[in-house]
Structure formats: structure tokens, C-alpha cells
Amino acid sequence: MTDQPIRPARAHRRRARRRRTLAVAASAALGALLLAGCSSPGDDGRVKLDFFQFKGEALEDFEQIIADFEAENPDIDVVQNQVADADTIIRTLLVKDQAPDVITLNANGNFGRLAQAGVFYDFSDEPVLQTINPAVQEILADLGNYPDEVNGLGYVNNANGIIYNEDIFEEQGLEVPETWDELIDVCDQLEAAGITPFFGTLADSWTGLPSFNALGAYPAQDDFFDQMREEGENVGPDSEVSFSKDFAEAMDQQYELFGYTQEGYRGKTYDDGNAAFANGEVAMLMQGIWAVNPIKGINPDIRAGIFPYPATDDPDDRLLVSGVDVVVTMGKDTPHREEALRFIDYLFEQDVIEDFAASQNMVPSVEGAQLSDDPAIQSVAPWFDEGRITGFIDHQIPPSVPLAAVDQEFLFTGDADAALATLDREWAKVAARTIPVTGD
């Protein structure tokens, strides 16, 4: 790990400013947004930009960014609307033709569907696009764009890997595993030393999904989901691709890892797992970088790193699963395009995105941006630098497919065939309702 240079204090960017209270219930936020309508010049002649953002924990970070931006751009007033249930509210606003000027969303399947509908601006010719890690933009492209357009800019990214206690690994003389066999050998050595390898937390059904996403990322390469969409309602044991045909090994691997968890893992929660890891009770967690802050809230001194699930026999084939935690976009027809683009360009200035990413414990998307010196962030940096990242596969699966529940049940019973058949069947049911059938 290389030491990161300390950036000089930016006193001129840290002006005192009274914080505005913006966090409101989703319904109240929607009403305020609808009443506000489109951006417009204020009484003082300044252009008001409606900044729609979904991330409650980033409210103060964005407030500081807005304060600094407005100081440099006195002709613009950026009004932050931080909302809960952003996916629902943004759809309502778009239906009513009241798209906010600048928008942040989580880059999930919902964002991809909206982008495909052509409601967002095309950034293809904007210089800011050239500053972003192409591998990050590829994750967004896999979710969907309007044909021949780029409808979102990746801002900060998470990392979904195995969190490990660096002190335990060093004390036991263990190296970070680079192949599947090495990972199983590490688990066996930990058990032999009386150390629980993983803490399972299946009382919260979603906590099976990080490992499902990471292990399933390997069979999902080579346009697997594009082929699944082409198969549509014909997905099943006899189709060219299916969960049953392509995901059996990944499910077996997931079940094997849960065999190295503690007794009673079915009744333990996500919070239980974070506490156990923070207190040194286990060596690893099947979680992503989002768990590091709560872990450090319990034990600030813990040394936690992250490595990708090494689900192959070749170390060079390893992939780190990453989601674009924040994607920046804007309405296709905002009346203040120049001002909105000016604010977006500011968001992607290197020092601005560095500070935001460090505060949120994320990886900035801008190439050349410095990462925080947190060991977990530093441990995943090479994967971003080398472009060896891939997106979350559950973002490709329709939300009406009960993936978390199916995976949780599988981890209880071990019946992979039944779980995969259920996923195929649910995919086909959704496809029959939503994917048009083309005739000759």
C-alpha cells in the first residue's frame, strides 16, 4: 500500500454556512417538488437549479459542495431536494414532465430502465465524460442507455468483495487467496486454528445477495443477461442460457462458503455480523465496502481489507464486483442546460469528488483522483485502476423476481436445482408480461 499525499487545507472552500434542513418524508418531498416545478430565475435574477438527490447520508456533503459552487458561480442558486424513495418520486416527476435539472440516483436496474426510455440528457459529447474511468461507464452501459446515447455519469463506486481482518490473517500467516482452492484452504486453516472463517447473517434475507452477486458475476459475463432477455419467456432447462444451466457452480460455491459460518447463522442479522467482525470474533464477512463504516463505528482501530471472490482457478480471471453508488444525470430538456452542466462539471472536479468519496467511503470515478488512505479502499484500488470490475447482477434481474428470498431458502436447504428452476420460472413469467414477442 502506498502512502497518499496529504492535500493542503482548502480554507477558501470551507466557508461557514448555516445548514438548511432538507430531509423530509417522501410524500412531502414529492409535493414540494411538484409545486416547485421547473427551474426558473429567482427574484434576485439568479437561476435556480433543482438538484434532486437520493442519498440521505450525503446531505451535508452536497450542502458544502453547493455552498462552494455558489460562491464561485453567484448567478446560480442550487436548491438541494434530498428525498427518500427516490426511485418512485423520480418516476412521478418524469411522468408529469417535471424532471429536475440535476439528478443523482443509485445506478440500479430502475435507473437503467429510465435511461432506456430516453428521459435523460445525452452526455456523449460532454468533455466531463472523458475524465471518468471507462470501466465505470461500462457498468452503466450494461444497465441501459437510450440508443447511441450516454445518459448517466458514474460518480462514486462501491466494492463488493470479502472483507477480511488483516491482523488475523497476519497472525495466522495467511495470504489473500487468489483462486477458489486457496480460499477454501484459508477457511480450513482458520477452522484448524479455532477461528470462525465467516459470520453468516441470514436473518436478513438480503445478506445472501452480496456473495450471490460476486460469485454469479463469473457466469454472467459474455452478455449472459442480454441472451436471457432474448430468450424471454422461453428461459428454462432447454434454452440456450438459463440460471439452471449456467449458475449451478456459483450456487454450489456460495453454499460451500456458508458452511464455514458460525452456528446459528440463520438467526443473525447484518448488525450482528458487523459487531462480530469488529470485535475480532471472525476472520471474514461476505459483505461489501458499505459495511466498513459501521464496523469502524464499533472498532475504529480495526484493520479491514477487501479482496474479490476468487471463484476461478486462474488468478488473472478474478473480477471485483462494483456498483455505481451514485450516478449523476440531468433532465433531457432542462431549460437551464448551461447552468446545470456547469454544476455537473464542478461535481466532477478532482478535489471535489475526492472529498466526497472519502467522506462516503467510496471510490471516485474520475481517473487520477486520489483515494482515501482507508485500508479497505486502498485494497480495491488496483481493480479500478486496471478496469477489472463488473456490475451487480441483481441489477439485471427484474425486481419482481424474488431473488433474495429464493437465495435465502437455498442457503437454508442446499437445494440448488430447486432454487435455479424457480429463478428461471420467475424470469419467464416476468418476460411473458413485459418483453414484446416479435413475429415473422
Short mmCIF file of C-alpha atoms in Angstrom, two decimals:
data_model
loop_
_atom_site.label_atom_id
_atom_site.label_comp_id
_atom_site.label_asym_id
_atom_site.label_seq_id
_atom_site.Cartn_x
_atom_site.Cartn_y
_atom_site.Cartn_z
CA MET A 1 0.00 0.00 0.00
CA THR A 2 1.39 3.40 -0.97
CA ASP A 3 1.01 6.40 1.24
CA GLN A 4 -1.36 9.02 -0.07
CA PRO A 5 -0.11 12.63 -0.08
CA ILE A 6 -1.93 14.95 2.24
CA ARG A 7 -3.75 17.58 0.27
CA PRO A 8 -3.47 21.17 1.52
CA ALA A 9 -6.33 22.55 3.54
CA ARG A 10 -8.85 24.37 1.41
CA ALA A 11 -9.82 27.17 3.72
CA HIS A 12 -11.37 29.07 0.85
CA ARG A 13 -13.67 26.06 0.27
CA ARG A 14 -14.78 25.74 3.87
CA ARG A 15 -16.87 28.85 4.43
CA ALA A 16 -19.16 28.89 7.41
CA ARG A 17 -22.74 28.40 6.36
CA ARG A 18 -25.91 27.64 8.21
CA ARG A 19 -27.19 24.19 7.31
CA ARG A 20 -30.66 24.01 5.84
CA THR A 21 -32.94 21.24 6.99
CA LEU A 22 -33.87 19.29 3.86
CA ALA A 23 -34.56 15.71 4.87
CA VAL A 24 -38.31 15.24 4.67
CA ALA A 25 -40.72 12.39 4.20
CA ALA A 26 -41.08 11.13 0.65
CA SER A 27 -44.64 12.35 0.21
CA ALA A 28 -43.83 15.83 1.45
CA ALA A 29 -40.78 15.94 -0.80
CA LEU A 30 -42.84 14.99 -3.81
CA GLY A 31 -45.39 17.68 -3.07
CA ALA A 32 -42.69 20.31 -2.71
CA LEU A 33 -41.02 19.19 -5.91
CA LEU A 34 -44.25 19.28 -7.88
CA LEU A 35 -45.08 22.74 -6.54
CA ALA A 36 -41.61 23.97 -7.35
CA GLY A 37 -41.93 22.94 -10.97
CA CYS A 38 -39.05 23.57 -13.32
CA SER A 39 -36.06 25.70 -12.52
CA SER A 40 -36.52 29.39 -13.06
CA PRO A 41 -34.86 32.73 -12.40
CA GLY A 42 -35.40 33.88 -8.83
CA ASP A 43 -36.43 37.34 -7.69
CA ASP A 44 -32.75 38.24 -7.45
CA GLY A 45 -32.11 37.23 -11.07
CA ARG A 46 -30.19 34.09 -10.15
CA VAL A 47 -31.02 30.88 -11.99
CA LYS A 48 -32.48 28.31 -9.61
CA LEU A 49 -31.41 24.75 -10.26
CA ASP A 50 -33.41 21.90 -8.76
CA PHE A 51 -30.87 19.34 -7.50
CA PHE A 52 -32.62 16.01 -6.81
CA GLN A 53 -30.53 13.61 -4.75
CA PHE A 54 -31.36 10.34 -3.05
CA LYS A 55 -28.58 9.79 -0.52
CA GLY A 56 -29.54 10.96 2.95
CA GLU A 57 -26.11 10.38 4.44
CA ALA A 58 -24.63 12.67 1.77
CA LEU A 59 -26.88 15.64 2.51
CA GLU A 60 -24.25 17.68 4.33
CA ASP A 61 -21.52 16.79 1.82
CA PHE A 62 -23.67 18.09 -1.00
CA GLU A 63 -24.61 21.17 1.02
CA GLN A 64 -20.92 22.02 1.31
CA ILE A 65 -20.37 21.38 -2.40
CA ILE A 66 -23.33 23.64 -3.22
CA ALA A 67 -22.04 26.41 -0.94
CA ASP A 68 -18.62 26.33 -2.60
CA PHE A 69 -20.10 26.16 -6.09
CA GLU A 70 -22.44 29.10 -5.48
CA ALA A 71 -19.54 31.15 -4.14
CA GLU A 72 -17.77 30.66 -7.46
CA ASN A 73 -20.97 30.96 -9.51
CA PRO A 74 -23.01 33.79 -7.96
CA ASP A 75 -25.52 33.71 -10.82
CA ILE A 76 -26.77 30.23 -9.83
CA ASP A 77 -28.80 29.10 -6.81
CA VAL A 78 -28.73 25.32 -6.37
CA VAL A 79 -31.65 24.00 -4.31
CA GLN A 80 -31.00 20.53 -2.93
CA ASN A 81 -34.02 18.25 -2.58
CA GLN A 82 -32.94 15.12 -0.71
CA VAL A 83 -35.72 12.56 -0.85
CA ALA A 84 -36.47 9.10 0.40
CA ASP A 85 -37.88 6.55 -2.06
CA ALA A 86 -36.14 8.37 -4.89
CA ASP A 87 -36.95 5.71 -7.49
CA THR A 88 -40.69 6.24 -7.05
CA ILE A 89 -40.55 10.01 -6.85
CA ILE A 90 -38.32 10.48 -9.89
CA ARG A 91 -40.73 8.37 -11.95
CA THR A 92 -43.64 10.55 -10.85
CA LEU A 93 -41.77 13.73 -11.72
CA LEU A 94 -40.79 12.39 -15.13
CA VAL A 95 -44.36 11.33 -15.90
CA LYS A 96 -45.50 14.84 -15.05
CA ASP A 97 -42.78 16.30 -17.30
CA GLN A 98 -41.14 17.95 -14.30
CA ALA A 99 -37.67 16.45 -14.44
CA PRO A 100 -35.24 18.10 -12.00
CA ASP A 101 -32.31 19.94 -13.54
CA VAL A 102 -29.57 17.81 -11.95
CA ILE A 103 -30.25 14.34 -10.61
CA THR A 104 -28.35 11.76 -8.58
CA LEU A 105 -29.64 8.22 -8.30
CA ASN A 106 -28.32 4.83 -7.35
CA ALA A 107 -27.27 3.09 -10.57
CA ASN A 108 -29.57 0.10 -10.33
CA GLY A 109 -31.96 -1.58 -12.73
CA ASN A 110 -34.52 1.19 -12.26
CA PHE A 111 -32.02 3.77 -13.46
CA GLY A 112 -31.25 1.62 -16.48
CA ARG A 113 -34.92 1.36 -17.42
CA LEU A 114 -35.39 5.12 -17.13
CA ALA A 115 -32.30 5.75 -19.23
CA GLN A 116 -33.59 3.40 -21.92
CA ALA A 117 -36.81 5.40 -22.02
CA GLY A 118 -34.91 8.46 -23.24
CA VAL A 119 -35.77 10.82 -20.38
CA PHE A 120 -32.21 11.83 -19.51
CA TYR A 121 -29.66 14.08 -21.19
CA ASP A 122 -27.11 12.63 -23.63
CA PHE A 123 -23.60 13.26 -22.29
CA SER A 124 -21.84 11.67 -25.28
CA ASP A 125 -20.22 14.93 -26.40
CA GLU A 126 -19.56 16.44 -22.98
CA PRO A 127 -15.85 16.74 -22.00
CA VAL A 128 -16.59 15.53 -18.45
CA LEU A 129 -17.28 12.06 -19.85
CA GLN A 130 -13.65 11.74 -20.89
CA THR A 131 -12.49 12.16 -17.27
CA ILE A 132 -14.35 9.09 -15.99
CA ASN A 133 -12.93 5.57 -15.67
CA PRO A 134 -14.26 3.72 -18.76
CA ALA A 135 -14.85 0.57 -16.71
CA VAL A 136 -17.26 2.54 -14.52
CA GLN A 137 -19.13 3.79 -17.55
CA GLU A 138 -19.31 0.25 -18.89
CA ILE A 139 -21.20 -0.80 -15.76
CA LEU A 140 -23.75 1.93 -16.51
CA ALA A 141 -23.92 0.92 -20.17
CA ASP A 142 -24.77 -2.64 -19.11
CA LEU A 143 -27.76 -1.27 -17.18
CA GLY A 144 -29.02 0.57 -20.24
CA ASN A 145 -28.95 3.81 -22.21
CA TYR A 146 -31.17 5.30 -24.87
CA PRO A 147 -29.82 4.03 -28.22
CA ASP A 148 -26.46 5.60 -29.11
CA GLU A 149 -26.50 7.86 -26.04
CA VAL A 150 -24.72 8.11 -22.69
CA ASN A 151 -27.38 9.04 -20.15
CA GLY A 152 -25.51 9.00 -16.86
CA LEU A 153 -22.08 9.75 -15.39
CA GLY A 154 -20.70 7.41 -12.74
CA TYR A 155 -19.73 9.45 -9.66
CA VAL A 156 -18.62 7.19 -6.81
CA ASN A 157 -18.46 3.42 -6.63
CA ASN A 158 -18.69 0.72 -4.01
CA ALA A 159 -16.90 -2.62 -3.92
CA ASN A 160 -18.49 -5.98 -3.20
CA GLY A 161 -15.87 -8.44 -2.03
CA ILE A 162 -14.84 -10.40 1.03
CA ILE A 163 -13.95 -8.19 3.98
CA TYR A 164 -11.09 -9.67 5.98
CA ASN A 165 -9.33 -8.87 9.24
CA GLU A 166 -5.77 -8.07 8.24
CA ASP A 167 -4.43 -8.69 11.76
CA ILE A 168 -5.92 -12.19 11.92
CA PHE A 169 -4.51 -13.03 8.50
CA GLU A 170 -1.06 -11.81 9.52
CA GLU A 171 -1.14 -13.63 12.86
CA GLN A 172 -2.09 -16.89 11.12
CA GLY A 173 0.43 -16.43 8.31
CA LEU A 174 -2.32 -16.31 5.67
CA GLU A 175 -2.06 -14.70 2.26
CA VAL A 176 -5.01 -13.19 0.43
CA PRO A 177 -6.38 -16.07 -1.69
CA GLU A 178 -6.21 -15.71 -5.46
CA THR A 179 -8.04 -18.88 -6.52
CA TRP A 180 -11.05 -20.81 -5.27
CA ASP A 181 -8.91 -23.63 -3.87
CA GLU A 182 -6.77 -21.09 -2.00
CA LEU A 183 -9.89 -19.53 -0.46
CA ILE A 184 -11.11 -22.91 0.77
CA ASP A 185 -7.62 -23.65 2.12
CA VAL A 186 -7.69 -20.36 4.06
CA CYS A 187 -11.06 -21.32 5.55
CA ASP A 188 -9.72 -24.74 6.56
CA GLN A 189 -6.64 -23.23 8.19
CA LEU A 190 -8.74 -20.75 10.13
CA GLU A 191 -11.02 -23.51 11.41
CA ALA A 192 -7.99 -25.58 12.42
CA ALA A 193 -6.78 -22.59 14.44
CA GLY A 194 -10.16 -22.32 16.19
CA ILE A 195 -11.19 -19.19 14.28
CA THR A 196 -14.58 -18.93 12.58
CA PRO A 197 -13.91 -18.04 8.93
CA PHE A 198 -17.20 -16.21 8.13
CA PHE A 199 -20.10 -14.72 10.05
CA GLY A 200 -23.44 -15.59 8.45
CA THR A 201 -26.38 -13.20 8.83
CA LEU A 202 -29.33 -14.80 7.09
CA ALA A 203 -31.94 -13.38 9.45
CA ASP A 204 -31.79 -10.53 6.93
CA SER A 205 -32.54 -12.24 3.64
CA TRP A 206 -30.70 -9.67 1.53
CA THR A 207 -27.38 -10.52 3.15
CA GLY A 208 -27.06 -13.58 0.93
CA LEU A 209 -27.05 -11.36 -2.15
CA PRO A 210 -23.51 -9.92 -1.88
CA SER A 211 -21.98 -13.38 -2.26
CA PHE A 212 -24.57 -14.34 -4.90
CA ASN A 213 -23.67 -11.23 -6.89
CA ALA A 214 -19.95 -11.79 -6.58
CA LEU A 215 -19.90 -15.49 -7.43
CA GLY A 216 -22.61 -15.15 -10.05
CA ALA A 217 -20.66 -12.40 -11.80
CA TYR A 218 -18.42 -15.03 -13.39
CA PRO A 219 -21.08 -17.00 -15.31
CA ALA A 220 -22.85 -13.71 -16.05
CA GLN A 221 -20.01 -12.48 -18.28
CA ASP A 222 -20.18 -12.61 -22.10
CA ASP A 223 -23.61 -10.98 -22.41
CA PHE A 224 -25.42 -13.60 -20.34
CA PHE A 225 -28.29 -11.28 -19.45
CA ASP A 226 -28.66 -9.97 -22.99
CA GLN A 227 -29.13 -13.58 -24.03
CA MET A 228 -31.58 -14.14 -21.19
CA ARG A 229 -33.65 -11.20 -22.41
CA GLU A 230 -33.58 -12.62 -25.93
CA GLU A 231 -34.85 -15.95 -24.59
CA GLY A 232 -37.60 -14.13 -22.72
CA GLU A 233 -40.41 -16.41 -21.61
CA ASN A 234 -38.60 -19.42 -23.08
CA VAL A 235 -35.92 -19.35 -20.35
CA GLY A 236 -35.65 -22.79 -18.80
CA PRO A 237 -33.70 -26.05 -18.84
CA ASP A 238 -33.90 -26.32 -22.63
CA SER A 239 -32.97 -22.72 -23.53
CA GLU A 240 -29.52 -21.70 -24.73
CA VAL A 241 -28.86 -19.90 -21.44
CA SER A 242 -30.63 -20.08 -18.10
CA PHE A 243 -29.92 -19.91 -14.41
CA SER A 244 -30.22 -23.70 -14.25
CA LYS A 245 -27.66 -24.25 -16.97
CA ASP A 246 -25.16 -21.51 -16.10
CA PHE A 247 -25.34 -20.80 -12.36
CA ALA A 248 -25.09 -24.24 -10.77
CA GLU A 249 -21.39 -23.94 -9.93
CA ALA A 250 -21.81 -20.44 -8.48
CA MET A 251 -24.61 -21.67 -6.21
CA ASP A 252 -22.54 -24.63 -5.07
CA GLN A 253 -19.69 -22.24 -4.22
CA GLN A 254 -21.99 -19.97 -2.25
CA TYR A 255 -23.36 -22.89 -0.25
CA GLU A 256 -19.84 -24.12 0.45
CA LEU A 257 -18.82 -20.75 1.89
CA PHE A 258 -21.86 -20.64 4.17
CA GLY A 259 -20.66 -23.98 5.50
CA TYR A 260 -17.80 -22.05 7.09
CA THR A 261 -20.06 -19.72 9.07
CA GLN A 262 -20.84 -19.86 12.79
CA GLU A 263 -23.58 -21.95 14.37
CA GLY A 264 -26.94 -20.18 14.39
CA TYR A 265 -26.17 -18.10 11.30
CA ARG A 266 -29.83 -18.29 10.22
CA GLY A 267 -30.89 -16.13 13.15
CA LYS A 268 -28.16 -13.47 12.99
CA THR A 269 -28.59 -10.05 11.39
CA TYR A 270 -26.40 -7.74 9.37
CA ASP A 271 -25.74 -5.67 12.51
CA ASP A 272 -24.77 -8.82 14.40
CA GLY A 273 -22.24 -9.63 11.70
CA ASN A 274 -20.69 -6.19 11.73
CA ALA A 275 -20.34 -6.31 15.50
CA ALA A 276 -18.81 -9.78 15.50
CA PHE A 277 -16.29 -8.81 12.83
CA ALA A 278 -15.46 -5.53 14.58
CA ASN A 279 -14.79 -7.41 17.81
CA GLY A 280 -12.45 -9.91 16.14
CA GLU A 281 -14.77 -12.89 16.56
CA VAL A 282 -14.48 -13.94 12.90
CA ALA A 283 -11.90 -13.51 10.17
CA MET A 284 -14.13 -12.55 7.23
CA LEU A 285 -17.50 -11.16 6.17
CA MET A 286 -19.39 -11.78 2.93
CA GLN A 287 -20.25 -8.10 2.63
CA GLY A 288 -19.13 -5.07 0.67
CA ILE A 289 -17.39 -1.84 1.43
CA TRP A 290 -20.64 -0.34 2.75
CA ALA A 291 -20.12 -2.40 5.93
CA VAL A 292 -16.74 -0.83 6.73
CA ASN A 293 -18.09 2.39 8.24
CA PRO A 294 -20.48 0.62 10.66
CA ILE A 295 -17.68 -1.79 11.58
CA LYS A 296 -15.34 1.11 12.33
CA GLY A 297 -18.08 2.77 14.30
CA ILE A 298 -17.70 -0.14 16.72
CA ASN A 299 -13.93 -0.59 16.46
CA PRO A 300 -12.15 2.40 14.89
CA ASP A 301 -8.78 0.65 15.09
CA ILE A 302 -9.65 -2.47 13.13
CA ARG A 303 -7.58 -3.13 10.02
CA ALA A 304 -10.04 -4.36 7.41
CA GLY A 305 -9.20 -5.08 3.78
CA ILE A 306 -11.25 -6.37 0.87
CA PHE A 307 -10.44 -8.90 -1.81
CA PRO A 308 -12.61 -10.11 -4.72
CA TYR A 309 -14.22 -13.53 -4.56
CA PRO A 310 -11.64 -15.73 -6.33
CA ALA A 311 -14.17 -18.05 -7.95
CA THR A 312 -11.79 -19.35 -10.63
CA ASP A 313 -8.65 -21.44 -10.98
CA ASP A 314 -6.75 -18.61 -12.68
CA PRO A 315 -5.83 -15.53 -10.60
CA ASP A 316 -5.85 -13.42 -13.76
CA ASP A 317 -9.56 -14.13 -14.23
CA ARG A 318 -10.62 -12.56 -10.94
CA LEU A 319 -13.19 -9.77 -11.06
CA LEU A 320 -14.26 -7.26 -8.43
CA VAL A 321 -17.99 -6.61 -8.38
CA SER A 322 -18.72 -2.90 -8.07
CA GLY A 323 -21.86 -0.85 -8.21
CA VAL A 324 -22.07 2.80 -9.18
CA ASP A 325 -23.36 4.04 -5.86
CA VAL A 326 -24.13 7.50 -7.23
CA VAL A 327 -24.82 8.29 -10.88
CA VAL A 328 -25.21 11.91 -11.97
CA THR A 329 -27.58 12.85 -14.76
CA MET A 330 -29.99 15.60 -15.71
CA GLY A 331 -33.32 16.03 -17.39
CA LYS A 332 -33.26 15.79 -21.16
CA ASP A 333 -34.99 19.14 -21.70
CA THR A 334 -33.97 21.27 -18.74
CA PRO A 335 -34.41 24.94 -19.67
CA HIS A 336 -31.09 25.79 -17.96
CA ARG A 337 -28.78 23.31 -19.62
CA GLU A 338 -25.70 25.51 -19.46
CA GLU A 339 -26.05 26.16 -15.73
CA ALA A 340 -26.84 22.51 -14.99
CA LEU A 341 -23.78 21.36 -16.92
CA ARG A 342 -21.68 23.92 -15.08
CA PHE A 343 -22.76 22.41 -11.77
CA ILE A 344 -22.15 18.87 -13.02
CA ASP A 345 -18.68 19.82 -14.24
CA TYR A 346 -17.99 21.20 -10.77
CA LEU A 347 -19.12 17.96 -9.11
CA PHE A 348 -16.51 16.10 -11.16
CA GLU A 349 -13.63 18.43 -10.37
CA GLN A 350 -10.92 16.25 -8.90
CA ASP A 351 -10.69 17.79 -5.44
CA VAL A 352 -14.49 17.93 -5.11
CA ILE A 353 -15.03 14.27 -5.97
CA GLU A 354 -12.05 13.22 -3.83
CA ASP A 355 -13.52 14.85 -0.73
CA PHE A 356 -16.99 13.44 -1.39
CA ALA A 357 -15.71 9.89 -1.99
CA ALA A 358 -13.53 9.96 1.13
CA SER A 359 -16.45 11.15 3.26
CA GLN A 360 -18.73 8.42 1.87
CA ASN A 361 -16.01 5.71 1.97
CA MET A 362 -16.35 5.16 -1.78
CA VAL A 363 -14.10 5.06 -4.82
CA PRO A 364 -14.18 8.19 -7.02
CA SER A 365 -14.82 7.61 -10.71
CA VAL A 366 -12.54 10.32 -12.09
CA GLU A 367 -9.30 8.90 -13.42
CA GLY A 368 -6.30 10.11 -11.44
CA ALA A 369 -8.37 11.09 -8.40
CA GLN A 370 -6.70 10.23 -5.10
CA LEU A 371 -8.37 7.65 -2.89
CA SER A 372 -8.66 7.90 0.86
CA ASP A 373 -5.99 6.10 2.87
CA ASP A 374 -8.54 3.72 4.39
CA PRO A 375 -7.08 0.20 4.01
CA ALA A 376 -10.31 -1.17 2.57
CA ILE A 377 -10.36 1.49 -0.15
CA GLN A 378 -6.67 1.03 -0.87
CA SER A 379 -7.10 -2.74 -1.17
CA VAL A 380 -9.61 -2.39 -4.02
CA ALA A 381 -7.87 0.47 -5.82
CA PRO A 382 -5.86 -1.77 -8.22
CA TRP A 383 -9.03 -3.38 -9.53
CA PHE A 384 -10.41 0.00 -10.54
CA ASP A 385 -7.08 1.15 -11.96
CA GLU A 386 -6.88 -1.97 -14.13
CA GLY A 387 -10.55 -1.89 -15.14
CA ARG A 388 -11.15 -5.36 -13.68
CA ILE A 389 -14.57 -4.53 -12.28
CA THR A 390 -18.05 -5.69 -13.21
CA GLY A 391 -21.55 -4.73 -12.13
CA PHE A 392 -24.05 -6.25 -9.72
CA ILE A 393 -26.01 -8.99 -11.44
CA ASP A 394 -29.11 -8.42 -9.31
CA HIS A 395 -29.44 -5.07 -11.11
CA GLN A 396 -30.05 -7.10 -14.26
CA ILE A 397 -32.77 -9.23 -12.68
CA PRO A 398 -36.32 -7.79 -12.65
CA PRO A 399 -37.31 -6.64 -9.16
CA SER A 400 -40.45 -8.78 -9.27
CA VAL A 401 -38.23 -11.89 -9.25
CA PRO A 402 -37.92 -12.70 -5.50
CA LEU A 403 -34.16 -13.21 -5.71
CA ALA A 404 -33.28 -12.57 -2.06
CA ALA A 405 -35.95 -14.93 -0.75
CA VAL A 406 -35.05 -17.66 -3.26
CA ASP A 407 -31.36 -17.42 -2.40
CA GLN A 408 -32.05 -17.38 1.34
CA GLU A 409 -34.20 -20.50 1.05
CA PHE A 410 -31.47 -22.20 -0.97
CA LEU A 411 -28.88 -21.42 1.71
CA PHE A 412 -31.22 -23.00 4.26
CA THR A 413 -31.95 -26.16 2.27
CA GLY A 414 -29.00 -26.61 -0.06
CA ASP A 415 -31.33 -27.46 -2.94
CA ALA A 416 -29.66 -25.57 -5.79
CA ASP A 417 -31.73 -27.27 -8.51
CA ALA A 418 -34.97 -26.05 -6.98
CA ALA A 419 -33.65 -22.52 -6.48
CA LEU A 420 -32.35 -22.22 -10.03
CA ALA A 421 -35.54 -23.65 -11.50
CA THR A 422 -37.52 -21.09 -9.52
CA LEU A 423 -35.37 -18.25 -10.85
CA ASP A 424 -35.85 -19.49 -14.42
CA ARG A 425 -39.59 -19.78 -13.91
CA GLU A 426 -39.90 -16.32 -12.35
CA TRP A 427 -37.80 -14.78 -15.13
CA ALA A 428 -40.04 -16.39 -17.76
CA LYS A 429 -43.19 -15.12 -16.02
CA VAL A 430 -41.88 -11.55 -15.99
CA ALA A 431 -40.74 -11.84 -19.60
CA ALA A 432 -44.17 -13.04 -20.70
CA ARG A 433 -45.67 -9.86 -19.21
CA THR A 434 -43.06 -7.32 -20.29
CA ILE A 435 -40.86 -8.44 -23.18
CA PRO A 436 -42.55 -7.97 -26.56
CA VAL A 437 -42.77 -11.04 -28.75
CA THR A 438 -41.64 -10.33 -32.33
CA GLY A 439 -43.34 -12.07 -35.25
CA ASP A 440 -42.05 -13.02 -38.68
#
